[in-house]
């Protein structure tokens, strides 16, 4: 969001994920939508038992436009003590999806917990999950138009974005065109005089004796 | 006539979806709608259950009644401002949310190793106090669900003391925005330590009273034991975390598995139960409160050492207020940070912490601007609540209330 106080020093990154080696505990894998399901199934068989989260990012000008992000955790099933859990491996799977009719296969057959997360991505980004049992909006009202977390969706919604914000004067409780009372200016004058150690001419009117 | 922003006319609301209304009958079963204004749902959750007699056969949930678009808001604020809205996700544990967010931003900035020890200690103190306060709400309201009114007052007494401490340090009871990128906003005030000591001294007695009231209470045991059982396999498949996972016998705690923000310095145990029912989750949370206070007591000792509470980096840390009128550099840095924040190097990061409800994670993406490009939350409440679909079938409809209570969802976080 450009503004006068925010001059662009360096050009903004189109694909931030490609610019930096991982700085967290996770290993990062990138797959194409066509291989996604096979890859996730293989990872699950390999021991990544927990699908921690499914999220999405809209990169708008990048090709492919969206990233669907899977966070996996290799949590052992029988681990009754902290030592047995140890430090489980973390993995992040990034799957790029194009802007035209974005669609990826659902992971809800592998992990039932993907259900709500995928519905949320559909709701917020309009990415469809092929084979999802119940793909409908989850957070926004069911008759909402548009996908609000897309970067081209305005912050205040398309309808309000079309109407300008009311000017400051309209929010005031003083009717427009009312003549200035002069009270504020007088009080300010008095305050300045007092700070300079001079009593205003005509004496104190507020009954205050200092 | 109802209209929404896009100018579309809303269709009439679905018929018969009030609180506890019969939606449909078919053969032996009946479909009921509970909520969204049902008092036992601790917020606004609509549960649609298909029952045969009193036994739940199928269950669906509608969430989103509290959706406030916090992720979108955060993406339109500066890095320094986003913490204020992020704190409002999990409103019972605002400092935990802030902790996770600032840790993630610090990783992106590459200043994780430069955070002063005292700042880390204060953050851990705040997180653990928040955990106790959050569990107090769960204990009090969970007791009310089951008809135990008096525990509410006992547990809210502890919570009140903790909120006083939070108010003293950050200036507000609920959303103080005290944890900042690079440290905390100012040192602890005079008198804080004395109040903290009083709380540490009072806590074991209060906890004994609460345990006497609840833990061996026959009514409570009858309502909780063998209700809402989750096996370890189910817990992993449904992505549970926190006390819900540890109640099913898996000792995964982010503080131990991926120590963050200085937790490796402190000794504490991770309570685990293998039964997997509501009572096991209840006991895990009670034990967790004791462990948290153990950490608090250890941090209290470390707090005797004075030291800086903010990273020594004028581009990130606001200069002390009293220097602004005296130093030109301080004035400029202050103006820059307040008016346009700072830029964060491009990249993505996933940072997780152990919130009272489980693994709270933030997946942050920066494109090099002074605002976060993407703030994705991994909401523990949402995933825990989703498991109700697996837990409820076969149980009595009256036990749904117990099961929701035992998962401790916070709807500010479920809906965000």
Coordinates of C-alpha atoms in Angstrom, one line a residue:
Chain A
X1 CA 0.0 0.0 0.0
X2 CA 2.0 3.0 -1.2
X3 CA 1.9 6.3 0.7
X4 CA 3.9 9.5 0.7
X5 CA 5.6 8.4 3.9
X6 CA 6.5 5.0 2.6
X7 CA 8.9 5.6 -0.4
X8 CA 10.0 2.3 -1.9
X9 CA 13.7 1.9 -1.3
X10 CA 14.2 -1.6 -2.6
X11 CA 11.7 -3.2 -5.1
X12 CA 9.4 -5.6 -3.3
X13 CA 10.0 -9.3 -3.6
X14 CA 7.6 -11.1 -6.0
X15 CA 8.5 -14.5 -4.6
X16 CA 9.8 -14.1 -1.0
X17 CA 9.9 -17.9 -0.4
X18 CA 12.6 -18.4 -3.1
X19 CA 14.9 -15.7 -1.7
X20 CA 16.0 -17.1 1.6
X21 CA 17.1 -20.5 3.0
X22 CA 14.7 -21.8 5.7
X23 CA 15.2 -19.8 8.9
X24 CA 12.9 -22.0 11.0
X25 CA 13.0 -25.7 12.0
X26 CA 11.2 -26.9 8.9
X27 CA 12.6 -28.4 5.7
X28 CA 10.9 -27.0 2.6
X29 CA 9.7 -29.0 -0.4
X30 CA 8.0 -27.5 -3.5
X31 CA 5.7 -29.7 -5.6
X32 CA 3.3 -29.2 -8.5
X33 CA -0.4 -29.6 -8.0
X34 CA -0.4 -32.8 -10.2
X35 CA 2.1 -34.5 -7.9
X36 CA 0.8 -33.1 -4.6
X37 CA -1.4 -35.9 -3.5
X38 CA 1.2 -38.6 -4.2
X39 CA 3.8 -36.6 -2.5
X40 CA 1.6 -36.0 0.6
X41 CA 0.7 -39.7 0.8
X42 CA 4.4 -40.7 0.5
X43 CA 5.3 -38.2 3.3
X44 CA 2.5 -39.6 5.5
X45 CA 3.9 -43.1 4.9
X46 CA 7.4 -41.8 5.8
X47 CA 6.2 -40.8 9.2
X48 CA 4.8 -37.3 8.9
X49 CA 1.8 -38.2 10.9
X50 CA 0.3 -34.8 11.7
X51 CA -0.9 -32.3 9.2
X52 CA -0.4 -29.2 11.4
X53 CA -1.9 -26.7 9.1
X54 CA -3.0 -25.8 5.6
X55 CA -2.7 -22.2 4.6
X56 CA -2.5 -20.2 1.4
X57 CA -0.7 -17.1 0.2
X58 CA -1.8 -14.9 -2.7
X59 CA 1.3 -13.5 -4.5
X60 CA -0.8 -11.6 -7.1
X61 CA 1.8 -10.8 -9.7
X62 CA 3.8 -14.0 -9.5
X63 CA 3.3 -17.0 -11.7
X64 CA 1.8 -19.2 -10.4
X65 CA -0.2 -16.8 -8.4
X66 CA -1.1 -18.8 -5.2
X67 CA 0.8 -21.0 -2.8
X68 CA -1.0 -23.6 -0.8
X69 CA 1.2 -24.3 2.2
X70 CA 1.1 -27.6 4.2
X71 CA 2.9 -27.8 7.5
X72 CA 3.7 -31.4 8.5
X73 CA 5.0 -32.8 11.7
X74 CA 6.5 -36.3 12.2
X75 CA 5.0 -37.0 15.6
X76 CA 5.4 -40.6 16.9
X77 CA 2.1 -42.3 17.8
X78 CA 3.3 -43.9 21.0
X79 CA 5.3 -41.3 22.9
X80 CA 4.3 -41.0 26.6
X81 CA 7.3 -39.0 27.6
X82 CA 9.0 -35.9 26.4
X83 CA 12.2 -37.8 25.7
X84 CA 10.3 -40.2 23.4
X85 CA 8.9 -37.3 21.4
X86 CA 12.3 -35.6 21.2
X87 CA 12.4 -33.0 18.4
X88 CA 10.0 -34.2 15.7
X89 CA 10.9 -33.3 12.2
X90 CA 9.0 -30.4 10.6
X91 CA 8.3 -30.1 6.9
X92 CA 6.7 -27.4 4.8
X93 CA 5.2 -28.3 1.4
X94 CA 4.6 -25.4 -0.9
X95 CA 2.3 -26.0 -3.9
X96 CA 2.0 -23.3 -6.5
X97 CA -1.4 -22.8 -8.1
X98 CA -2.2 -20.7 -11.2
X99 CA -4.6 -17.8 -11.2
X100 CA -7.0 -19.4 -13.7
X101 CA -9.6 -21.7 -11.9
X102 CA -7.2 -22.5 -9.1
X103 CA -7.6 -26.1 -7.9
X104 CA -5.6 -28.7 -6.0
X105 CA -6.6 -32.2 -4.8
X106 CA -7.9 -32.4 -1.2
X107 CA -5.8 -33.9 1.6
X108 CA -8.9 -34.7 3.7
X109 CA -8.8 -38.3 2.7
X110 CA -5.3 -38.6 4.2
X111 CA -5.9 -36.4 7.2
X112 CA -9.5 -35.7 8.3
X113 CA -8.3 -32.5 10.0
X114 CA -7.7 -30.9 6.6
X115 CA -11.5 -30.4 6.2
X116 CA -12.0 -27.0 7.8
X117 CA -8.6 -25.7 6.8
X118 CA -9.3 -26.4 3.1
X119 CA -12.8 -24.9 3.4
X120 CA -11.2 -21.8 4.9
X121 CA -8.8 -21.5 1.9
X122 CA -11.7 -21.9 -0.5
X123 CA -13.6 -19.2 1.4
X124 CA -10.7 -16.7 1.6
X125 CA -8.9 -17.4 -1.6
X126 CA -11.3 -19.2 -3.9
X127 CA -8.9 -22.1 -4.4
X128 CA -11.0 -25.2 -5.0
X129 CA -10.1 -28.6 -3.5
X130 CA -11.0 -31.4 -5.8
X131 CA -12.6 -34.3 -4.0
X132 CA -13.4 -32.4 -0.8
X133 CA -16.6 -33.8 0.7
X134 CA -18.2 -30.5 1.8
X135 CA -16.5 -27.6 0.1
X136 CA -18.5 -24.5 1.1
X137 CA -17.8 -21.2 2.9
X138 CA -16.9 -21.5 6.5
X139 CA -16.0 -18.1 8.0
X140 CA -17.7 -15.6 5.7
X141 CA -21.5 -15.7 5.3
X142 CA -22.7 -18.4 2.9
X143 CA -23.9 -15.8 0.3
X144 CA -20.8 -13.6 0.4
X145 CA -19.4 -12.5 -3.0
X146 CA -15.7 -12.6 -3.5
X147 CA -12.7 -14.0 -1.6
X148 CA -11.5 -11.5 1.0
X149 CA -7.9 -12.6 1.6
X150 CA -7.0 -12.2 -2.1
X151 CA -4.6 -9.3 -2.5
X152 CA -6.9 -7.6 -5.1
X153 CA -9.8 -7.6 -2.7
X154 CA -10.0 -4.2 -1.0
X155 CA -9.7 -4.0 2.7
X156 CA -13.1 -2.4 3.3
X157 CA -14.9 -4.5 0.6
X158 CA -15.6 -3.6 -3.0
X159 CA -18.8 -1.7 -2.3
X160 CA -17.4 0.5 0.4
X161 CA -14.2 1.0 -1.5
X162 CA -16.3 2.6 -4.3
X163 CA -17.7 5.2 -1.9
X164 CA -15.2 7.7 -0.6
X165 CA -14.6 7.9 3.1
X166 CA -16.6 10.8 4.6
X167 CA -14.6 14.0 5.1
X168 CA -13.6 14.8 8.6
X169 CA -16.1 17.6 8.9
X170 CA -19.0 15.2 8.4
X171 CA -18.0 13.3 11.5
X172 CA -18.0 16.4 13.7
X173 CA -20.9 17.0 16.0
X174 CA -20.7 20.7 15.2
X175 CA -23.1 21.5 12.3
X176 CA -21.3 22.7 9.1
X177 CA -21.2 26.5 8.8
X178 CA -21.5 27.2 12.5
X179 CA -19.6 30.4 13.4
X180 CA -16.6 29.9 15.6
X181 CA -17.4 30.6 19.3
X182 CA -13.9 32.0 20.0
X183 CA -13.8 30.0 23.3
X184 CA -10.9 27.8 22.2
X185 CA -8.8 30.7 21.0
X186 CA -9.4 32.6 24.2
X187 CA -8.4 29.6 26.4
X188 CA -5.3 29.2 24.4
X189 CA -4.3 32.8 24.8
X190 CA -4.8 32.5 28.5
X191 CA -2.7 29.4 28.7
X192 CA 0.2 31.1 26.8
X193 CA 0.0 34.1 29.0
X194 CA 0.1 32.0 32.1
X195 CA 3.1 30.0 30.9
X196 CA 4.9 33.3 30.4
X197 CA 4.1 34.4 33.9
X198 CA 1.7 37.2 32.8
X199 CA -1.9 37.4 34.0
X200 CA -4.2 38.2 31.1
X201 CA -5.5 41.7 30.9
X202 CA -8.9 42.0 32.6
X203 CA -8.0 39.6 35.3
X204 CA -8.9 36.0 35.9
X205 CA -12.5 35.1 34.9
X206 CA -12.6 31.5 35.9
X207 CA -12.2 32.3 39.6
X208 CA -8.9 30.6 39.8
X209 CA -6.4 32.2 42.2
X210 CA -2.8 31.3 41.8
Chain B
X1 CA -34.9 -5.7 3.8
X2 CA -31.3 -6.8 4.6
X3 CA -28.6 -5.7 2.2
X4 CA -24.9 -6.4 2.3
X5 CA -22.0 -4.4 1.0
X6 CA -22.2 -5.8 -2.5
X7 CA -25.7 -4.6 -2.9
X8 CA -27.1 -8.1 -3.0
X9 CA -30.4 -8.9 -1.2
X10 CA -30.0 -11.5 1.5
X11 CA -32.4 -14.4 1.2
X12 CA -34.6 -15.1 4.2
X13 CA -32.8 -16.8 7.1
X14 CA -33.0 -20.6 7.2
X15 CA -36.2 -21.6 8.9
X16 CA -36.0 -23.1 12.4
X17 CA -32.3 -22.6 13.2
X18 CA -32.8 -21.0 16.6
X19 CA -31.4 -22.4 19.8
X20 CA -32.3 -26.0 20.4
X21 CA -34.8 -26.2 17.5
X22 CA -35.8 -29.3 15.7
X23 CA -34.6 -29.0 12.2
X24 CA -35.8 -32.3 10.7
X25 CA -37.2 -35.7 11.6
X26 CA -36.6 -38.8 9.6
X27 CA -37.4 -42.3 10.8
X28 CA -35.8 -43.0 14.1
X29 CA -33.6 -39.9 14.1
X30 CA -34.1 -36.2 14.8
X31 CA -31.9 -33.4 13.8
X32 CA -31.4 -30.7 16.4
X33 CA -29.7 -27.3 16.1
X34 CA -27.9 -26.1 19.2
X35 CA -26.7 -22.5 19.2
X36 CA -25.2 -20.2 18.0
X37 CA -26.4 -18.5 21.2
X38 CA -26.3 -21.5 23.4
X39 CA -24.7 -20.6 26.7
X40 CA -22.6 -23.7 27.0
X41 CA -20.7 -23.2 23.8
X42 CA -18.5 -20.5 25.4
X43 CA -19.0 -18.2 22.4
X44 CA -20.9 -18.5 19.2
X45 CA -20.9 -22.0 17.9
X46 CA -23.7 -23.7 16.2
X47 CA -23.9 -27.5 16.6
X48 CA -26.3 -29.5 14.4
X49 CA -26.7 -32.9 15.8
X50 CA -28.5 -36.0 14.5
X51 CA -29.8 -38.0 17.4
X52 CA -31.5 -41.3 17.9
X53 CA -33.1 -41.0 21.3
X54 CA -30.5 -39.4 23.4
X55 CA -27.5 -40.8 21.5
X56 CA -25.6 -38.6 19.0
X57 CA -25.3 -40.3 15.6
X58 CA -23.7 -37.5 13.6
X59 CA -22.6 -34.0 14.4
X60 CA -21.8 -30.9 12.2
X61 CA -20.7 -27.5 13.3
X62 CA -21.1 -24.0 11.9
X63 CA -18.4 -21.6 12.8
X64 CA -17.5 -18.1 11.6
X65 CA -20.1 -16.1 13.7
X66 CA -17.2 -14.2 15.3
X67 CA -15.1 -13.7 12.1
X68 CA -13.5 -10.3 12.2
X69 CA -10.9 -10.6 9.4
X70 CA -7.9 -10.2 11.8
X71 CA -5.5 -11.7 9.3
X72 CA -6.6 -9.3 6.6
X73 CA -6.3 -6.4 9.0
X74 CA -2.9 -7.4 10.1
X75 CA -1.7 -7.5 6.5
X76 CA -2.7 -3.9 6.1
X77 CA -1.0 -2.6 9.3
X78 CA 2.7 -2.0 9.9
X79 CA 4.8 -4.7 11.4
X80 CA 4.8 -2.8 14.7
X81 CA 1.0 -2.3 14.6
X82 CA -0.1 -5.8 13.6
X83 CA 0.6 -7.1 17.1
X84 CA -2.4 -5.1 18.5
X85 CA -5.0 -6.9 16.3
X86 CA -3.2 -10.3 16.6
X87 CA -3.5 -10.1 20.4
X88 CA -7.3 -10.1 19.9
X89 CA -7.5 -13.5 18.3
X90 CA -7.2 -15.6 21.4
X91 CA -8.6 -13.2 23.9
X92 CA -7.9 -15.4 26.9
X93 CA -4.2 -15.6 26.1
X94 CA -3.4 -12.3 24.3
X95 CA 0.2 -12.3 25.5
X96 CA 0.8 -15.7 24.1
X97 CA -0.4 -14.6 20.6
X98 CA 1.8 -11.6 20.8
X99 CA 4.7 -13.8 21.9
X100 CA 4.3 -16.0 18.9
X101 CA 4.1 -13.1 16.5
X102 CA 7.1 -11.2 17.8
X103 CA 9.2 -14.3 17.8
X104 CA 8.3 -14.9 14.2
X105 CA 9.1 -11.3 13.2
X106 CA 12.4 -11.5 15.1
X107 CA 13.4 -14.6 13.2
X108 CA 12.7 -12.8 9.9
X109 CA 14.7 -9.8 11.1
X110 CA 17.5 -12.1 12.3
X111 CA 17.7 -10.6 15.8
X112 CA 16.6 -13.7 17.8
X113 CA 20.0 -14.0 19.4
X114 CA 20.2 -10.3 20.3
X115 CA 17.1 -10.2 22.6
X116 CA 18.3 -9.3 26.2
X117 CA 17.9 -12.0 28.8
X118 CA 15.7 -9.9 31.0
X119 CA 13.3 -9.3 28.1
X120 CA 13.1 -13.0 27.5
X121 CA 12.4 -13.7 31.2
X122 CA 9.7 -11.1 31.3
X123 CA 8.1 -12.6 28.2
X124 CA 8.1 -16.1 29.7
X125 CA 6.7 -14.8 32.9
X126 CA 3.9 -13.1 31.0
X127 CA 3.2 -16.2 28.9
X128 CA 3.0 -18.5 31.9
X129 CA 0.8 -16.1 33.9
X130 CA -1.5 -15.9 30.9
X131 CA -1.6 -19.7 30.7
X132 CA -2.7 -19.9 34.3
X133 CA -5.3 -17.1 33.8
X134 CA -6.6 -18.8 30.7
X135 CA -6.9 -22.1 32.5
X136 CA -8.7 -20.3 35.3
X137 CA -11.4 -19.2 32.9
X138 CA -11.6 -22.7 31.5
X139 CA -11.9 -24.2 35.0
X140 CA -14.5 -21.6 36.1
X141 CA -16.7 -21.8 33.1
X142 CA -16.2 -25.6 32.8
X143 CA -17.4 -26.0 36.3
X144 CA -20.5 -23.9 35.6
X145 CA -21.3 -26.1 32.7
X146 CA -21.5 -29.0 35.1
X147 CA -23.3 -27.1 37.8
X148 CA -20.4 -26.2 40.1
X149 CA -20.8 -22.5 40.6
X150 CA -18.4 -21.8 43.5
X151 CA -15.3 -22.9 41.5
X152 CA -15.9 -20.0 39.2
X153 CA -15.3 -17.5 42.0
X154 CA -12.3 -19.3 43.3
X155 CA -10.6 -19.5 39.9
X156 CA -11.5 -16.0 38.9
X157 CA -9.9 -14.8 42.1
X158 CA -6.5 -16.1 40.8
X159 CA -7.3 -14.7 37.3
X160 CA -8.0 -11.3 38.8
X161 CA -4.6 -11.1 40.5
X162 CA -2.9 -12.1 37.2
X163 CA -4.9 -9.5 35.3
X164 CA -3.8 -6.9 37.8
X165 CA -0.2 -7.9 37.2
X166 CA -0.7 -7.6 33.4
X167 CA -2.3 -4.2 33.9
X168 CA 0.6 -3.0 36.0
X169 CA 3.2 -4.1 33.4
X170 CA 1.4 -3.2 30.1
X171 CA -1.3 -0.7 31.1
X172 CA -4.3 -2.8 30.1
X173 CA -5.9 -5.9 31.6
X174 CA -6.7 -7.8 28.4
X175 CA -4.7 -6.6 25.4
X176 CA -1.7 -4.7 26.7
X177 CA 0.5 -4.9 23.6
X178 CA 3.3 -5.2 26.1
X179 CA 5.5 -7.7 24.1
X180 CA 7.2 -5.8 21.3
X181 CA 9.4 -6.8 18.4
X182 CA 12.8 -6.8 20.0
X183 CA 11.8 -7.1 23.7
X184 CA 9.1 -5.7 25.9
X185 CA 7.7 -2.2 26.2
X186 CA 9.4 -0.9 29.3
X187 CA 10.7 -2.6 32.4
X188 CA 8.4 -3.9 35.1
X189 CA 7.1 -1.1 37.4
X190 CA 7.8 -0.6 41.0
X191 CA 5.6 -2.8 43.2
X192 CA 5.2 -5.5 40.6
X193 CA 7.6 -8.0 42.2
X194 CA 5.8 -7.6 45.6
X195 CA 2.5 -8.4 44.0
X196 CA 4.0 -11.3 42.1
X197 CA 5.5 -12.7 45.3
X198 CA 2.1 -12.5 47.0
X199 CA 0.5 -14.4 44.1
X200 CA 3.2 -17.1 44.1
X201 CA 2.6 -17.6 47.8
X202 CA -1.2 -17.6 47.6
X203 CA -1.4 -19.9 44.6
X204 CA -0.7 -23.4 46.1
X205 CA -3.4 -22.9 48.7
X206 CA -6.0 -21.7 46.1
X207 CA -5.1 -24.6 43.9
X208 CA -5.6 -27.1 46.8
X209 CA -9.0 -25.6 47.4
X210 CA -9.9 -25.9 43.7
X211 CA -8.7 -29.5 43.6
X212 CA -10.7 -30.4 46.7
X213 CA -13.8 -28.8 45.2
X214 CA -13.5 -30.5 41.8
X215 CA -11.0 -33.3 41.3
X216 CA -12.7 -35.9 43.5
X217 CA -16.2 -34.5 43.2
X218 CA -18.3 -37.6 42.4
X219 CA -20.7 -35.6 40.2
X220 CA -17.9 -34.2 38.1
X221 CA -16.2 -37.5 37.8
X222 CA -19.4 -39.2 36.7
X223 CA -19.9 -36.5 34.0
X224 CA -16.3 -36.6 32.7
X225 CA -14.8 -40.1 33.0
X226 CA -15.1 -42.1 29.8
X227 CA -16.8 -39.1 28.0
X228 CA -15.4 -37.9 24.7
X229 CA -12.6 -40.5 24.5
X230 CA -10.0 -39.8 21.8
X231 CA -7.4 -42.5 21.0
X232 CA -3.8 -41.4 20.2
X233 CA -4.4 -42.5 16.6
X234 CA -7.5 -40.2 16.4
X235 CA -5.7 -37.4 18.1
X236 CA -3.0 -37.4 15.5
X237 CA -5.4 -37.8 12.6
X238 CA -7.5 -34.9 13.8
X239 CA -4.5 -32.7 14.5
X240 CA -5.1 -32.2 18.2
X241 CA -2.4 -30.4 20.2
X242 CA -1.9 -29.0 23.7
X243 CA -3.8 -30.6 26.7
X244 CA -6.1 -32.4 24.3
X245 CA -3.2 -34.3 22.8
X246 CA -1.4 -34.8 26.1
X247 CA -4.7 -36.2 27.6
X248 CA -4.5 -38.9 24.9
X249 CA -1.0 -40.0 26.0
X250 CA 1.3 -38.1 23.5
X251 CA 3.8 -35.9 25.4
X252 CA 4.2 -33.3 22.6
X253 CA 4.8 -29.8 24.1
X254 CA 6.3 -27.1 21.8
X255 CA 8.2 -25.7 24.8
X256 CA 10.1 -29.0 25.1
X257 CA 10.2 -30.1 21.5
X258 CA 11.2 -26.8 19.9
X259 CA 12.3 -24.5 22.8
X260 CA 11.7 -20.9 22.0
X261 CA 12.3 -17.5 23.6
X262 CA 14.4 -18.8 26.5
X263 CA 12.3 -21.8 27.7
X264 CA 15.3 -24.1 27.5
X265 CA 16.6 -22.3 30.6
X266 CA 13.7 -23.4 32.8
X267 CA 12.9 -26.7 34.3
X268 CA 9.3 -28.0 34.2
X269 CA 7.5 -31.3 33.6
X270 CA 4.9 -32.0 30.9
X271 CA 1.8 -33.6 32.4
X272 CA 0.5 -36.6 30.3
X273 CA -2.5 -38.9 30.9
X274 CA -3.3 -41.9 28.8
X275 CA -7.0 -42.2 29.3
X276 CA -8.0 -39.8 26.5
X277 CA -11.3 -38.8 28.1
X278 CA -12.6 -35.4 29.3
X279 CA -11.4 -36.2 32.8
X280 CA -7.8 -36.8 31.6
X281 CA -7.8 -33.5 29.8
X282 CA -9.1 -31.8 32.9
X283 CA -6.3 -33.3 35.1
X284 CA -3.7 -32.4 32.5
X285 CA -4.8 -28.7 32.6
X286 CA -4.8 -28.7 36.4
X287 CA -1.3 -30.1 36.5
X288 CA -0.2 -27.6 33.9
X289 CA -1.3 -24.7 36.1
X290 CA 1.1 -26.0 38.8
X291 CA 3.9 -26.4 36.3
X292 CA 3.3 -22.9 35.0
X293 CA 3.6 -21.5 38.5
X294 CA 6.8 -23.5 38.9
X295 CA 8.2 -21.7 35.9
X296 CA 6.9 -18.3 37.2
X297 CA 8.7 -18.9 40.6
X298 CA 11.9 -19.7 38.7
X299 CA 11.6 -16.6 36.5
X300 CA 10.9 -14.5 39.6
X301 CA 14.4 -15.4 40.9
X302 CA 16.0 -14.4 37.6
X303 CA 14.2 -11.1 37.6
X304 CA 16.4 -9.8 40.5
X305 CA 19.1 -9.2 37.9
X306 CA 18.5 -5.7 36.3
X307 CA 19.2 -5.3 32.6
X308 CA 17.9 -3.9 29.4
X309 CA 14.5 -5.0 28.2
X310 CA 14.8 -4.0 24.5
X311 CA 17.1 -5.0 21.8
X312 CA 19.9 -2.5 21.2
X313 CA 19.0 -1.5 17.7
X314 CA 17.6 2.0 17.1
X315 CA 16.0 1.0 13.8
X316 CA 13.7 -1.5 15.6
X317 CA 13.5 -0.4 19.2
X318 CA 11.8 2.9 20.0
X319 CA 14.2 5.2 21.9
X320 CA 13.4 5.9 25.5
X321 CA 10.8 8.7 25.8
X322 CA 13.0 11.1 27.8
X323 CA 15.8 11.1 25.2
X324 CA 13.4 12.3 22.4
X325 CA 13.5 15.9 23.5
X326 CA 17.3 15.9 23.9
X327 CA 18.7 13.9 21.0
X328 CA 18.1 14.6 17.3
X329 CA 18.8 11.0 16.4
X330 CA 16.4 9.7 19.0
X331 CA 13.7 12.0 17.6
X332 CA 14.3 10.9 14.0
X333 CA 14.3 7.2 14.9
X334 CA 11.1 7.6 17.0
X335 CA 9.4 9.5 14.2
X336 CA 10.5 6.9 11.6
X337 CA 9.3 3.9 13.7
X338 CA 6.0 5.4 14.6
X339 CA 5.2 6.9 11.1
X340 CA 6.4 4.1 8.8
X341 CA 7.7 1.2 11.0
X342 CA 10.7 -0.7 9.6
X343 CA 11.3 -3.0 6.7
X344 CA 11.7 -6.7 7.2
X345 CA 13.9 -8.7 4.8
X346 CA 11.9 -10.9 2.4
X347 CA 11.3 -14.5 3.3
X348 CA 8.8 -16.8 5.0
X349 CA 8.9 -18.3 8.5
X350 CA 6.7 -20.6 10.6
X351 CA 7.0 -20.0 14.3
X352 CA 5.1 -22.1 16.9
X353 CA 4.5 -21.7 20.6
X354 CA 2.7 -23.7 23.2
X355 CA -0.5 -21.7 23.9
X356 CA -2.9 -22.9 26.6
X357 CA -4.9 -24.6 23.8
X358 CA -2.0 -26.2 21.9
X359 CA 0.4 -25.4 19.2
X360 CA -0.2 -21.8 18.1
X361 CA 1.7 -21.0 15.0
X362 CA 2.2 -18.0 12.7
X363 CA 3.3 -18.4 9.1
X364 CA 4.6 -15.0 8.2
X365 CA 5.6 -13.9 4.7
X366 CA 7.5 -10.7 4.2
X367 CA 8.1 -9.2 0.7
X368 CA 10.5 -6.6 2.1
X369 CA 7.9 -4.0 2.9
X370 CA 7.0 -2.4 6.1
X371 CA 3.8 -4.4 6.4
X372 CA 3.5 -8.2 6.7
X373 CA 2.6 -9.7 3.3
X374 CA 0.8 -12.7 4.8
X375 CA -0.1 -13.5 8.4
X376 CA -1.5 -17.1 8.5
X377 CA -2.4 -18.4 12.0
X378 CA -2.4 -22.0 12.9
X379 CA -5.3 -21.8 15.3
X380 CA -5.2 -24.6 17.9
X381 CA -8.7 -24.0 19.0
X382 CA -10.1 -24.5 15.5
X383 CA -8.4 -27.9 15.0
X384 CA -9.2 -29.1 18.5
X385 CA -12.8 -28.1 18.1
X386 CA -13.0 -29.9 14.7
X387 CA -12.3 -33.2 16.5
X388 CA -15.7 -33.0 18.1
X389 CA -17.0 -34.5 14.9
X390 CA -15.0 -37.7 15.7
X391 CA -15.6 -37.5 19.4
X392 CA -19.3 -37.0 19.8
X393 CA -21.0 -39.9 17.9
X394 CA -22.1 -42.6 20.4
X395 CA -22.1 -40.2 23.3
X396 CA -25.2 -38.7 25.0
X397 CA -26.4 -35.3 23.7
X398 CA -26.0 -33.9 27.2
X399 CA -22.3 -34.7 27.1
X400 CA -21.7 -32.5 24.1
X401 CA -21.4 -29.6 26.6
X402 CA -18.8 -31.5 28.6
X403 CA -16.8 -32.4 25.4
X404 CA -16.8 -28.8 24.1
X405 CA -15.7 -27.6 27.6
X406 CA -12.9 -30.2 27.7
X407 CA -11.5 -29.0 24.4
X408 CA -11.5 -25.4 25.7
X409 CA -12.1 -23.6 22.3
X410 CA -11.8 -19.8 22.2
X411 CA -14.0 -18.5 19.4
X412 CA -11.9 -15.4 18.8
X413 CA -9.3 -17.7 17.6
X414 CA -11.5 -20.3 15.8
X415 CA -13.1 -17.6 13.7
X416 CA -10.4 -14.9 13.7

